[in-house]
């Protein structure tokens, strides 16, 4: 009861400021708790609901390889598209040895070569499969930082062919 009389004795402008400050603090706490739930407590998505197969281009090194292992861990079957047959076999074998119930279909394709032939091989491989995820990870960049006008024509042609045509066909 004393709190009510204390608030009634305060000027109106102070009560308005108190109310606005309280609303701001509650909004901040709500945003903080929501973010904590989203980033730390919320369960992951079931990726198999999109389809039981995933296509990964560039799965032999780096991020593409990590994606392949993560998707295999989630229980998805993989279509791995790469240009190096030895690396492709190594990655396929290591995924199969670690996740034995994951099916892997390897496809050899060099994005700097005949893209139409490679796309045809991919279409033949995935015919009848329930593909739900595509990770387009194959790509090239400059060997080191250069100004655009210093890049030679051949490298620029490969850059466009692999990074643009390869991902859109």
PDB file of C-alpha atoms in Angstrom:
ATOM      1  CA  UNK A   1       0.000   0.000   0.000  1.00  0.00           C
ATOM      2  CA  UNK A   2       2.916   2.306   0.687  1.00  0.00           C
ATOM      3  CA  UNK A   3       4.165   1.897  -2.893  1.00  0.00           C
ATOM      4  CA  UNK A   4       0.837   3.090  -4.293  1.00  0.00           C
ATOM      5  CA  UNK A   5       0.895   6.222  -2.155  1.00  0.00           C
ATOM      6  CA  UNK A   6       4.519   6.807  -3.137  1.00  0.00           C
ATOM      7  CA  UNK A   7       3.670   6.677  -6.855  1.00  0.00           C
ATOM      8  CA  UNK A   8       0.590   8.867  -6.382  1.00  0.00           C
ATOM      9  CA  UNK A   9       2.746  11.518  -4.759  1.00  0.00           C
ATOM     10  CA  UNK A  10       5.109  11.732  -7.761  1.00  0.00           C
ATOM     11  CA  UNK A  11       4.652  14.182 -10.646  1.00  0.00           C
ATOM     12  CA  UNK A  12       2.999  12.847 -13.802  1.00  0.00           C
ATOM     13  CA  UNK A  13       6.020  13.429 -16.029  1.00  0.00           C
ATOM     14  CA  UNK A  14       8.168  11.264 -13.735  1.00  0.00           C
ATOM     15  CA  UNK A  15       5.614   8.448 -13.854  1.00  0.00           C
ATOM     16  CA  UNK A  16       5.549   8.636 -17.674  1.00  0.00           C
ATOM     17  CA  UNK A  17       9.357   8.430 -17.797  1.00  0.00           C
ATOM     18  CA  UNK A  18       9.281   5.517 -15.350  1.00  0.00           C
ATOM     19  CA  UNK A  19       6.720   3.689 -17.519  1.00  0.00           C
ATOM     20  CA  UNK A  20       8.734   4.273 -20.725  1.00  0.00           C
ATOM     21  CA  UNK A  21      11.931   3.111 -19.030  1.00  0.00           C
ATOM     22  CA  UNK A  22      10.214   0.006 -17.676  1.00  0.00           C
ATOM     23  CA  UNK A  23       8.823  -0.827 -21.128  1.00  0.00           C
ATOM     24  CA  UNK A  24      12.296  -0.395 -22.672  1.00  0.00           C
ATOM     25  CA  UNK A  25      13.902  -2.655 -20.081  1.00  0.00           C
ATOM     26  CA  UNK A  26      11.231  -5.357 -20.534  1.00  0.00           C
ATOM     27  CA  UNK A  27      11.620  -5.138 -24.317  1.00  0.00           C
ATOM     28  CA  UNK A  28      15.405  -5.534 -24.012  1.00  0.00           C
ATOM     29  CA  UNK A  29      15.081  -8.515 -21.662  1.00  0.00           C
ATOM     30  CA  UNK A  30      12.523 -10.147 -23.975  1.00  0.00           C
ATOM     31  CA  UNK A  31      14.821  -9.652 -26.995  1.00  0.00           C
ATOM     32  CA  UNK A  32      17.765 -11.049 -25.048  1.00  0.00           C
ATOM     33  CA  UNK A  33      15.837 -14.146 -23.947  1.00  0.00           C
ATOM     34  CA  UNK A  34      14.464 -14.694 -27.463  1.00  0.00           C
ATOM     35  CA  UNK A  35      17.959 -14.495 -28.940  1.00  0.00           C
ATOM     36  CA  UNK A  36      19.276 -16.907 -26.318  1.00  0.00           C
ATOM     37  CA  UNK A  37      16.540 -19.390 -27.218  1.00  0.00           C
ATOM     38  CA  UNK A  38      17.098 -19.035 -30.971  1.00  0.00           C
ATOM     39  CA  UNK A  39      20.871 -19.448 -30.863  1.00  0.00           C
ATOM     40  CA  UNK A  40      21.345 -21.924 -28.027  1.00  0.00           C
ATOM     41  CA  UNK A  41      18.177 -23.830 -27.096  1.00  0.00           C
ATOM     42  CA  UNK A  42      16.041 -24.212 -30.231  1.00  0.00           C
ATOM     43  CA  UNK A  43      16.291 -27.702 -31.775  1.00  0.00           C
ATOM     44  CA  UNK A  44      17.757 -28.013 -35.284  1.00  0.00           C
ATOM     45  CA  UNK A  45      15.659 -28.502 -38.383  1.00  0.00           C
ATOM     46  CA  UNK A  46      14.953 -31.941 -39.732  1.00  0.00           C
ATOM     47  CA  UNK A  47      16.668 -31.679 -43.114  1.00  0.00           C
ATOM     48  CA  UNK A  48      15.270 -34.998 -44.306  1.00  0.00           C
ATOM     49  CA  UNK A  49      11.824 -33.432 -44.647  1.00  0.00           C
ATOM     50  CA  UNK A  50      13.098 -31.599 -47.738  1.00  0.00           C
ATOM     51  CA  UNK A  51      14.278 -34.860 -49.308  1.00  0.00           C
ATOM     52  CA  UNK A  52      16.548 -37.750 -48.443  1.00  0.00           C
ATOM     53  CA  UNK A  53      19.309 -36.750 -50.879  1.00  0.00           C
ATOM     54  CA  UNK A  54      21.632 -33.747 -51.050  1.00  0.00           C
ATOM     55  CA  UNK A  55      23.851 -32.643 -53.939  1.00  0.00           C
ATOM     56  CA  UNK A  56      27.184 -31.059 -53.026  1.00  0.00           C
ATOM     57  CA  UNK A  57      29.526 -29.567 -55.607  1.00  0.00           C
ATOM     58  CA  UNK A  58      33.143 -29.140 -54.538  1.00  0.00           C
ATOM     59  CA  UNK A  59      33.021 -31.656 -51.663  1.00  0.00           C
ATOM     60  CA  UNK A  60      36.686 -32.676 -51.685  1.00  0.00           C
ATOM     61  CA  UNK A  61      38.193 -29.782 -49.702  1.00  0.00           C
ATOM     62  CA  UNK A  62      37.356 -27.144 -47.153  1.00  0.00           C
ATOM     63  CA  UNK A  63      33.783 -26.042 -46.596  1.00  0.00           C
ATOM     64  CA  UNK A  64      32.322 -28.482 -49.139  1.00  0.00           C
ATOM     65  CA  UNK A  65      33.932 -31.402 -47.336  1.00  0.00           C
ATOM     66  CA  UNK A  66      32.609 -30.146 -43.994  1.00  0.00           C
ATOM     67  CA  UNK A  67      29.107 -29.815 -45.489  1.00  0.00           C
ATOM     68  CA  UNK A  68      29.318 -33.391 -46.784  1.00  0.00           C
ATOM     69  CA  UNK A  69      30.249 -34.755 -43.361  1.00  0.00           C
ATOM     70  CA  UNK A  70      27.597 -32.692 -41.578  1.00  0.00           C
ATOM     71  CA  UNK A  71      24.817 -33.768 -43.931  1.00  0.00           C
ATOM     72  CA  UNK A  72      25.913 -37.398 -43.667  1.00  0.00           C
ATOM     73  CA  UNK A  73      25.820 -37.041 -39.889  1.00  0.00           C
ATOM     74  CA  UNK A  74      22.229 -35.766 -40.180  1.00  0.00           C
ATOM     75  CA  UNK A  75      21.340 -38.952 -42.086  1.00  0.00           C
ATOM     76  CA  UNK A  76      21.103 -37.615 -45.634  1.00  0.00           C
ATOM     77  CA  UNK A  77      22.358 -39.508 -48.657  1.00  0.00           C
ATOM     78  CA  UNK A  78      24.823 -37.607 -50.836  1.00  0.00           C
ATOM     79  CA  UNK A  79      25.516 -36.952 -54.497  1.00  0.00           C
ATOM     80  CA  UNK A  80      29.081 -35.640 -54.556  1.00  0.00           C
ATOM     81  CA  UNK A  81      30.158 -33.686 -57.655  1.00  0.00           C
ATOM     82  CA  UNK A  82      33.900 -33.081 -58.066  1.00  0.00           C
ATOM     83  CA  UNK A  83      36.602 -32.933 -60.726  1.00  0.00           C
ATOM     84  CA  UNK A  84      39.350 -34.972 -59.048  1.00  0.00           C
ATOM     85  CA  UNK A  85      38.519 -38.713 -59.001  1.00  0.00           C
ATOM     86  CA  UNK A  86      41.126 -39.575 -56.353  1.00  0.00           C
ATOM     87  CA  UNK A  87      39.971 -36.928 -53.886  1.00  0.00           C
ATOM     88  CA  UNK A  88      36.342 -37.806 -54.611  1.00  0.00           C
ATOM     89  CA  UNK A  89      37.003 -41.466 -53.813  1.00  0.00           C
ATOM     90  CA  UNK A  90      38.872 -40.543 -50.617  1.00  0.00           C
ATOM     91  CA  UNK A  91      36.044 -38.335 -49.365  1.00  0.00           C
ATOM     92  CA  UNK A  92      33.414 -40.920 -50.325  1.00  0.00           C
ATOM     93  CA  UNK A  93      35.303 -43.681 -48.526  1.00  0.00           C
ATOM     94  CA  UNK A  94      35.880 -41.619 -45.394  1.00  0.00           C
ATOM     95  CA  UNK A  95      32.206 -40.608 -45.190  1.00  0.00           C
ATOM     96  CA  UNK A  96      31.075 -44.193 -45.778  1.00  0.00           C
ATOM     97  CA  UNK A  97      33.451 -45.518 -43.122  1.00  0.00           C
ATOM     98  CA  UNK A  98      32.247 -42.978 -40.567  1.00  0.00           C
ATOM     99  CA  UNK A  99      28.522 -43.040 -41.464  1.00  0.00           C
ATOM    100  CA  UNK A 100      27.874 -46.532 -42.826  1.00  0.00           C
ATOM    101  CA  UNK A 101      24.167 -46.069 -43.582  1.00  0.00           C
ATOM    102  CA  UNK A 102      24.779 -43.043 -45.856  1.00  0.00           C
ATOM    103  CA  UNK A 103      24.543 -43.769 -49.562  1.00  0.00           C
ATOM    104  CA  UNK A 104      26.941 -41.839 -51.787  1.00  0.00           C
ATOM    105  CA  UNK A 105      26.730 -41.368 -55.537  1.00  0.00           C
ATOM    106  CA  UNK A 106      29.903 -39.753 -56.933  1.00  0.00           C
ATOM    107  CA  UNK A 107      29.788 -37.709 -60.157  1.00  0.00           C
ATOM    108  CA  UNK A 108      32.927 -36.563 -61.960  1.00  0.00           C
ATOM    109  CA  UNK A 109      32.525 -33.100 -63.433  1.00  0.00           C
ATOM    110  CA  UNK A 110      34.950 -30.286 -64.158  1.00  0.00           C
ATOM    111  CA  UNK A 111      33.120 -26.973 -64.133  1.00  0.00           C
ATOM    112  CA  UNK A 112      35.856 -25.432 -66.273  1.00  0.00           C
ATOM    113  CA  UNK A 113      35.207 -28.043 -68.979  1.00  0.00           C
ATOM    114  CA  UNK A 114      31.998 -28.985 -70.779  1.00  0.00           C
ATOM    115  CA  UNK A 115      29.292 -27.927 -68.334  1.00  0.00           C
ATOM    116  CA  UNK A 116      26.431 -29.315 -70.416  1.00  0.00           C
ATOM    117  CA  UNK A 117      27.946 -32.808 -70.372  1.00  0.00           C
ATOM    118  CA  UNK A 118      28.466 -32.587 -66.607  1.00  0.00           C
ATOM    119  CA  UNK A 119      24.895 -31.412 -66.022  1.00  0.00           C
ATOM    120  CA  UNK A 120      23.699 -34.341 -68.129  1.00  0.00           C
ATOM    121  CA  UNK A 121      25.684 -36.763 -65.922  1.00  0.00           C
ATOM    122  CA  UNK A 122      24.227 -35.171 -62.787  1.00  0.00           C
ATOM    123  CA  UNK A 123      20.680 -35.437 -64.170  1.00  0.00           C
ATOM    124  CA  UNK A 124      21.230 -39.119 -64.987  1.00  0.00           C
ATOM    125  CA  UNK A 125      22.573 -39.757 -61.490  1.00  0.00           C
ATOM    126  CA  UNK A 126      19.737 -38.033 -59.625  1.00  0.00           C
ATOM    127  CA  UNK A 127      16.914 -39.385 -61.773  1.00  0.00           C
ATOM    128  CA  UNK A 128      14.357 -40.906 -59.429  1.00  0.00           C
ATOM    129  CA  UNK A 129      16.050 -39.583 -56.278  1.00  0.00           C
ATOM    130  CA  UNK A 130      14.317 -37.315 -53.802  1.00  0.00           C
ATOM    131  CA  UNK A 131      16.815 -34.419 -53.777  1.00  0.00           C
ATOM    132  CA  UNK A 132      15.974 -31.721 -51.268  1.00  0.00           C
ATOM    133  CA  UNK A 133      19.234 -29.826 -50.740  1.00  0.00           C
ATOM    134  CA  UNK A 134      21.747 -28.361 -53.191  1.00  0.00           C
ATOM    135  CA  UNK A 135      25.031 -26.931 -51.959  1.00  0.00           C
ATOM    136  CA  UNK A 136      26.838 -25.215 -54.820  1.00  0.00           C
ATOM    137  CA  UNK A 137      30.324 -24.973 -53.387  1.00  0.00           C
ATOM    138  CA  UNK A 138      32.519 -25.352 -56.484  1.00  0.00           C
ATOM    139  CA  UNK A 139      34.252 -22.156 -57.442  1.00  0.00           C
ATOM    140  CA  UNK A 140      37.533 -20.431 -58.188  1.00  0.00           C
ATOM    141  CA  UNK A 141      39.117 -17.134 -57.311  1.00  0.00           C
ATOM    142  CA  UNK A 142      42.304 -15.239 -58.056  1.00  0.00           C
ATOM    143  CA  UNK A 143      45.470 -16.935 -56.823  1.00  0.00           C
ATOM    144  CA  UNK A 144      46.197 -13.699 -54.964  1.00  0.00           C
ATOM    145  CA  UNK A 145      44.604 -10.254 -54.724  1.00  0.00           C
ATOM    146  CA  UNK A 146      44.638  -8.318 -57.999  1.00  0.00           C
ATOM    147  CA  UNK A 147      42.963  -5.296 -59.456  1.00  0.00           C
ATOM    148  CA  UNK A 148      40.311  -6.230 -61.982  1.00  0.00           C
ATOM    149  CA  UNK A 149      42.224  -4.712 -64.913  1.00  0.00           C
ATOM    150  CA  UNK A 150      45.281  -6.854 -64.022  1.00  0.00           C
ATOM    151  CA  UNK A 151      43.446 -10.186 -64.298  1.00  0.00           C
ATOM    152  CA  UNK A 152      44.353 -12.068 -67.477  1.00  0.00           C
ATOM    153  CA  UNK A 153      41.660 -13.122 -69.946  1.00  0.00           C
ATOM    154  CA  UNK A 154      42.010 -16.871 -69.353  1.00  0.00           C
ATOM    155  CA  UNK A 155      41.570 -16.590 -65.590  1.00  0.00           C
ATOM    156  CA  UNK A 156      38.657 -14.220 -66.049  1.00  0.00           C
ATOM    157  CA  UNK A 157      37.008 -16.633 -68.500  1.00  0.00           C
ATOM    158  CA  UNK A 158      37.399 -19.532 -66.036  1.00  0.00           C
ATOM    159  CA  UNK A 159      36.091 -17.371 -63.210  1.00  0.00           C
ATOM    160  CA  UNK A 160      32.925 -16.544 -65.125  1.00  0.00           C
ATOM    161  CA  UNK A 161      32.454 -20.064 -66.472  1.00  0.00           C
ATOM    162  CA  UNK A 162      32.845 -21.806 -63.114  1.00  0.00           C
ATOM    163  CA  UNK A 163      31.326 -19.265 -60.712  1.00  0.00           C
ATOM    164  CA  UNK A 164      28.460 -18.033 -62.900  1.00  0.00           C
ATOM    165  CA  UNK A 165      27.640 -20.606 -65.572  1.00  0.00           C
ATOM    166  CA  UNK A 166      28.383 -23.578 -63.322  1.00  0.00           C
ATOM    167  CA  UNK A 167      25.942 -22.462 -60.660  1.00  0.00           C
ATOM    168  CA  UNK A 168      23.127 -21.461 -63.009  1.00  0.00           C
ATOM    169  CA  UNK A 169      22.841 -24.456 -65.331  1.00  0.00           C
TER     170      UNK A 169
END
